[in-house]
């Protein structure tokens, strides 16, 4: 399927769902640099709200030379499709979970190792510091540019339409959707669950048709993608922390004039920080919001989950895969793992 066809067909679907973003700063044919940015997130999600602000500032500060059009909500296809489009240059920008990016840059999933991040006070110094720099250097080797500041996806929670997940034993044989990434599949296999790799663009329908019983995502995604309509139980597992890298096609990025690059980078990095604050603030009210939508929250003890992963050899296996240097860069911030 060509990009053109994909975009047309999905734009139609997007319009029906009210999922388009008004972009008054985009005037077709006017700007010197007309660029495209795509993502998988609902339009009301802080990722898109803050991206809109960044693109407005970028247009202003470049005196109209740069217009970046946003394609939210999988309008251009799944994460897998959009990653191909980014690599081929069909789109210039894309935000992607590091865990999914690991299909191209293996070390990019390292921050997703389960049950290692005590709090955001540990996460951001790592991702803004040496761990993030290490990952970005590997991303650059794959021909992509990652902006310094990562955007927050969040701490992930497990949900289910069939049975509540209270401890690791409840995951036995559980048909859980996971994003396409070896780390996710490996972790849920270690729990003896039955993980199925499905792109986010297909998650709502996979849950609705009960192809999958459950899934796991941060509260913001569960709320804005309306997963509460097709899921009943929400277990507060905080099992992984996940963030979005704001990525550019390396060739397209390096082809832009230095002054333009500076304005784009400055504004994307600023909006990333604003977006992180939004997620934190909204997390305070999501529990009440999702309960009002009919979800039942379950408090869980993370300890038995972690012990199960350890007993299954999960940490040892992934330390071996990432290598000692990367693992040390992680442990520098999380403290000793396993
Ligand atoms: O696919 C998911 O579950 C999501 C939305 O969290 C990611 O982008 C990894």
mmCIF file with all atom_site columns, N, CA and C and ligand atoms in Angstrom, residues 40-41 79 95-97 99-100 153 156 177-180 184 198-201 203 215-218 221 242 244, ligand 1:
data_model
loop_
_atom_site.group_PDB
_atom_site.id
_atom_site.type_symbol
_atom_site.label_atom_id
_atom_site.label_alt_id
_atom_site.label_comp_id
_atom_site.label_asym_id
_atom_site.label_entity_id
_atom_site.label_seq_id
_atom_site.pdbx_PDB_ins_code
_atom_site.Cartn_x
_atom_site.Cartn_y
_atom_site.Cartn_z
_atom_site.occupancy
_atom_site.B_iso_or_equiv
_atom_site.pdbx_formal_charge
_atom_site.auth_seq_id
_atom_site.auth_comp_id
_atom_site.auth_asym_id
_atom_site.auth_atom_id
_atom_site.pdbx_PDB_model_num
ATOM   1  N N  . UNK A 1 40  ? 1.174  7.680  17.026 1.00 0.00 ? 40  UNK A N  1
ATOM   2  C CA . UNK A 1 40  ? 0.113  6.698  17.271 1.00 0.00 ? 40  UNK A CA 1
ATOM   3  C C  . UNK A 1 40  ? -0.905 7.160  18.312 1.00 0.00 ? 40  UNK A C  1
ATOM   4  N N  . UNK A 1 41  ? -0.756 8.383  18.829 1.00 0.00 ? 41  UNK A N  1
ATOM   5  C CA . UNK A 1 41  ? -1.521 8.761  20.017 1.00 0.00 ? 41  UNK A CA 1
ATOM   6  C C  . UNK A 1 41  ? -2.796 9.532  19.690 1.00 0.00 ? 41  UNK A C  1
ATOM   7  N N  . UNK A 1 79  ? 2.496  1.757  14.043 1.00 0.00 ? 79  UNK A N  1
ATOM   8  C CA . UNK A 1 79  ? 3.873  2.120  14.393 1.00 0.00 ? 79  UNK A CA 1
ATOM   9  C C  . UNK A 1 79  ? 4.873  1.471  13.438 1.00 0.00 ? 79  UNK A C  1
ATOM   10 N N  . UNK A 1 95  ? 7.161  9.993  16.578 1.00 0.00 ? 95  UNK A N  1
ATOM   11 C CA . UNK A 1 95  ? 7.457  9.632  17.973 1.00 0.00 ? 95  UNK A CA 1
ATOM   12 C C  . UNK A 1 95  ? 7.172  8.159  18.170 1.00 0.00 ? 95  UNK A C  1
ATOM   13 N N  . UNK A 1 96  ? 8.134  7.464  18.769 1.00 0.00 ? 96  UNK A N  1
ATOM   14 C CA . UNK A 1 96  ? 8.002  6.012  18.935 1.00 0.00 ? 96  UNK A CA 1
ATOM   15 C C  . UNK A 1 96  ? 8.552  5.598  20.289 1.00 0.00 ? 96  UNK A C  1
ATOM   16 N N  . UNK A 1 97  ? 7.867  4.667  20.922 1.00 0.00 ? 97  UNK A N  1
ATOM   17 C CA . UNK A 1 97  ? 8.369  4.064  22.158 1.00 0.00 ? 97  UNK A CA 1
ATOM   18 C C  . UNK A 1 97  ? 9.732  3.444  21.872 1.00 0.00 ? 97  UNK A C  1
ATOM   19 N N  . UNK A 1 99  ? 10.879 1.015  23.233 1.00 0.00 ? 99  UNK A N  1
ATOM   20 C CA . UNK A 1 99  ? 10.760 -0.441 23.291 1.00 0.00 ? 99  UNK A CA 1
ATOM   21 C C  . UNK A 1 99  ? 10.440 -1.024 21.920 1.00 0.00 ? 99  UNK A C  1
ATOM   22 N N  . UNK A 1 100 ? 9.665  -0.272 21.130 1.00 0.00 ? 100 UNK A N  1
ATOM   23 C CA . UNK A 1 100 ? 9.345  -0.728 19.769 1.00 0.00 ? 100 UNK A CA 1
ATOM   24 C C  . UNK A 1 100 ? 10.515 -0.406 18.829 1.00 0.00 ? 100 UNK A C  1
ATOM   25 N N  . UNK A 1 153 ? 5.551  8.436  27.995 1.00 0.00 ? 153 UNK A N  1
ATOM   26 C CA . UNK A 1 153 ? 4.371  7.604  27.799 1.00 0.00 ? 153 UNK A CA 1
ATOM   27 C C  . UNK A 1 153 ? 3.860  7.300  29.200 1.00 0.00 ? 153 UNK A C  1
ATOM   28 N N  . UNK A 1 156 ? 3.451  1.713  33.101 1.00 0.00 ? 156 UNK A N  1
ATOM   29 C CA . UNK A 1 156 ? 2.430  0.882  32.474 1.00 0.00 ? 156 UNK A CA 1
ATOM   30 C C  . UNK A 1 156 ? 1.662  0.056  33.502 1.00 0.00 ? 156 UNK A C  1
ATOM   31 N N  . UNK A 1 177 ? -2.389 -8.580 24.953 1.00 0.00 ? 177 UNK A N  1
ATOM   32 C CA . UNK A 1 177 ? -1.783 -7.874 23.830 1.00 0.00 ? 177 UNK A CA 1
ATOM   33 C C  . UNK A 1 177 ? -0.545 -7.142 24.341 1.00 0.00 ? 177 UNK A C  1
ATOM   34 N N  . UNK A 1 178 ? 0.551  -7.280 23.600 1.00 0.00 ? 178 UNK A N  1
ATOM   35 C CA . UNK A 1 178 ? 1.742  -6.478 23.873 1.00 0.00 ? 178 UNK A CA 1
ATOM   36 C C  . UNK A 1 178 ? 2.173  -5.798 22.576 1.00 0.00 ? 178 UNK A C  1
ATOM   37 N N  . UNK A 1 179 ? 2.841  -4.635 22.673 1.00 0.00 ? 179 UNK A N  1
ATOM   38 C CA . UNK A 1 179 ? 3.345  -3.983 21.461 1.00 0.00 ? 179 UNK A CA 1
ATOM   39 C C  . UNK A 1 179 ? 4.415  -4.855 20.800 1.00 0.00 ? 179 UNK A C  1
ATOM   40 N N  . UNK A 1 180 ? 4.641  -4.647 19.494 1.00 0.00 ? 180 UNK A N  1
ATOM   41 C CA . UNK A 1 180 ? 5.628  -5.464 18.784 1.00 0.00 ? 180 UNK A CA 1
ATOM   42 C C  . UNK A 1 180 ? 7.039  -5.147 19.247 1.00 0.00 ? 180 UNK A C  1
ATOM   43 N N  . UNK A 1 184 ? 8.868  -7.099 25.388 1.00 0.00 ? 184 UNK A N  1
ATOM   44 C CA . UNK A 1 184 ? 7.513  -7.299 25.920 1.00 0.00 ? 184 UNK A CA 1
ATOM   45 C C  . UNK A 1 184 ? 7.115  -8.772 25.858 1.00 0.00 ? 184 UNK A C  1
ATOM   46 N N  . UNK A 1 198 ? 0.686  -6.959 18.900 1.00 0.00 ? 198 UNK A N  1
ATOM   47 C CA . UNK A 1 198 ? -0.304 -6.260 18.073 1.00 0.00 ? 198 UNK A CA 1
ATOM   48 C C  . UNK A 1 198 ? 0.039  -4.775 18.109 1.00 0.00 ? 198 UNK A C  1
ATOM   49 N N  . UNK A 1 199 ? 0.051  -4.128 16.948 1.00 0.00 ? 199 UNK A N  1
ATOM   50 C CA . UNK A 1 199 ? 0.302  -2.688 16.925 1.00 0.00 ? 199 UNK A CA 1
ATOM   51 C C  . UNK A 1 199 ? -0.838 -1.949 17.620 1.00 0.00 ? 199 UNK A C  1
ATOM   52 N N  . UNK A 1 200 ? -0.512 -0.751 18.156 1.00 0.00 ? 200 UNK A N  1
ATOM   53 C CA . UNK A 1 200 ? -1.522 -0.021 18.922 1.00 0.00 ? 200 UNK A CA 1
ATOM   54 C C  . UNK A 1 200 ? -2.759 0.307  18.074 1.00 0.00 ? 200 UNK A C  1
ATOM   55 N N  . UNK A 1 201 ? -2.546 0.507  16.773 1.00 0.00 ? 201 UNK A N  1
ATOM   56 C CA . UNK A 1 201 ? -3.666 0.843  15.883 1.00 0.00 ? 201 UNK A CA 1
ATOM   57 C C  . UNK A 1 201 ? -4.764 -0.223 15.893 1.00 0.00 ? 201 UNK A C  1
ATOM   58 N N  . UNK A 1 203 ? -5.390 -2.219 18.717 1.00 0.00 ? 203 UNK A N  1
ATOM   59 C CA . UNK A 1 203 ? -5.631 -2.696 20.091 1.00 0.00 ? 203 UNK A CA 1
ATOM   60 C C  . UNK A 1 203 ? -7.098 -2.626 20.495 1.00 0.00 ? 203 UNK A C  1
ATOM   61 N N  . UNK A 1 215 ? -4.471 -6.048 28.158 1.00 0.00 ? 215 UNK A N  1
ATOM   62 C CA . UNK A 1 215 ? -3.368 -5.292 27.573 1.00 0.00 ? 215 UNK A CA 1
ATOM   63 C C  . UNK A 1 215 ? -2.717 -4.561 28.715 1.00 0.00 ? 215 UNK A C  1
ATOM   64 N N  . UNK A 1 216 ? -1.662 -3.811 28.424 1.00 0.00 ? 216 UNK A N  1
ATOM   65 C CA . UNK A 1 216 ? -1.028 -3.012 29.457 1.00 0.00 ? 216 UNK A CA 1
ATOM   66 C C  . UNK A 1 216 ? -0.594 -1.696 28.832 1.00 0.00 ? 216 UNK A C  1
ATOM   67 N N  . UNK A 1 217 ? -0.879 -0.592 29.535 1.00 0.00 ? 217 UNK A N  1
ATOM   68 C CA . UNK A 1 217 ? -0.561 0.744  29.038 1.00 0.00 ? 217 UNK A CA 1
ATOM   69 C C  . UNK A 1 217 ? -0.614 1.729  30.198 1.00 0.00 ? 217 UNK A C  1
ATOM   70 N N  . UNK A 1 218 ? 0.000  2.894  30.028 1.00 0.00 ? 218 UNK A N  1
ATOM   71 C CA . UNK A 1 218 ? -0.147 3.927  31.051 1.00 0.00 ? 218 UNK A CA 1
ATOM   72 C C  . UNK A 1 218 ? -1.595 4.436  31.125 1.00 0.00 ? 218 UNK A C  1
ATOM   73 N N  . UNK A 1 221 ? -3.003 6.641  28.219 1.00 0.00 ? 221 UNK A N  1
ATOM   74 C CA . UNK A 1 221 ? -3.403 5.956  26.982 1.00 0.00 ? 221 UNK A CA 1
ATOM   75 C C  . UNK A 1 221 ? -4.734 5.229  27.209 1.00 0.00 ? 221 UNK A C  1
ATOM   76 N N  . UNK A 1 242 ? 7.904  3.615  30.221 1.00 0.00 ? 242 UNK A N  1
ATOM   77 C CA . UNK A 1 242 ? 8.042  3.711  28.761 1.00 0.00 ? 242 UNK A CA 1
ATOM   78 C C  . UNK A 1 242 ? 7.965  5.176  28.311 1.00 0.00 ? 242 UNK A C  1
ATOM   79 N N  . UNK A 1 244 ? 8.513  8.044  24.770 1.00 0.00 ? 244 UNK A N  1
ATOM   80 C CA . UNK A 1 244 ? 8.556  8.196  23.306 1.00 0.00 ? 244 UNK A CA 1
ATOM   81 C C  . UNK A 1 244 ? 9.796  8.988  22.900 1.00 0.00 ? 244 UNK A C  1
HETATM 82 O O1 . LIG B 2 .   ? 1.418  0.551  21.788 1.00 0.00 ? 1   LIG B O1 1
HETATM 83 C C1 . LIG B 2 .   ? 1.261  0.924  22.949 1.00 0.00 ? 1   LIG B C1 1
HETATM 84 O O2 . LIG B 2 .   ? 0.747  0.219  23.822 1.00 0.00 ? 1   LIG B O2 1
HETATM 85 C C2 . LIG B 2 .   ? 1.698  2.317  23.348 1.00 0.00 ? 1   LIG B C2 1
HETATM 86 C C3 . LIG B 2 .   ? 0.643  3.321  22.903 1.00 0.00 ? 1   LIG B C3 1
HETATM 87 O O3 . LIG B 2 .   ? 1.847  2.414  24.728 1.00 0.00 ? 1   LIG B O3 1
HETATM 88 C C4 . LIG B 2 .   ? 3.023  2.585  22.731 1.00 0.00 ? 1   LIG B C4 1
HETATM 89 O O4 . LIG B 2 .   ? 3.190  3.467  21.944 1.00 0.00 ? 1   LIG B O4 1
HETATM 90 C C5 . LIG B 2 .   ? 4.140  1.710  23.145 1.00 0.00 ? 1   LIG B C5 1
#
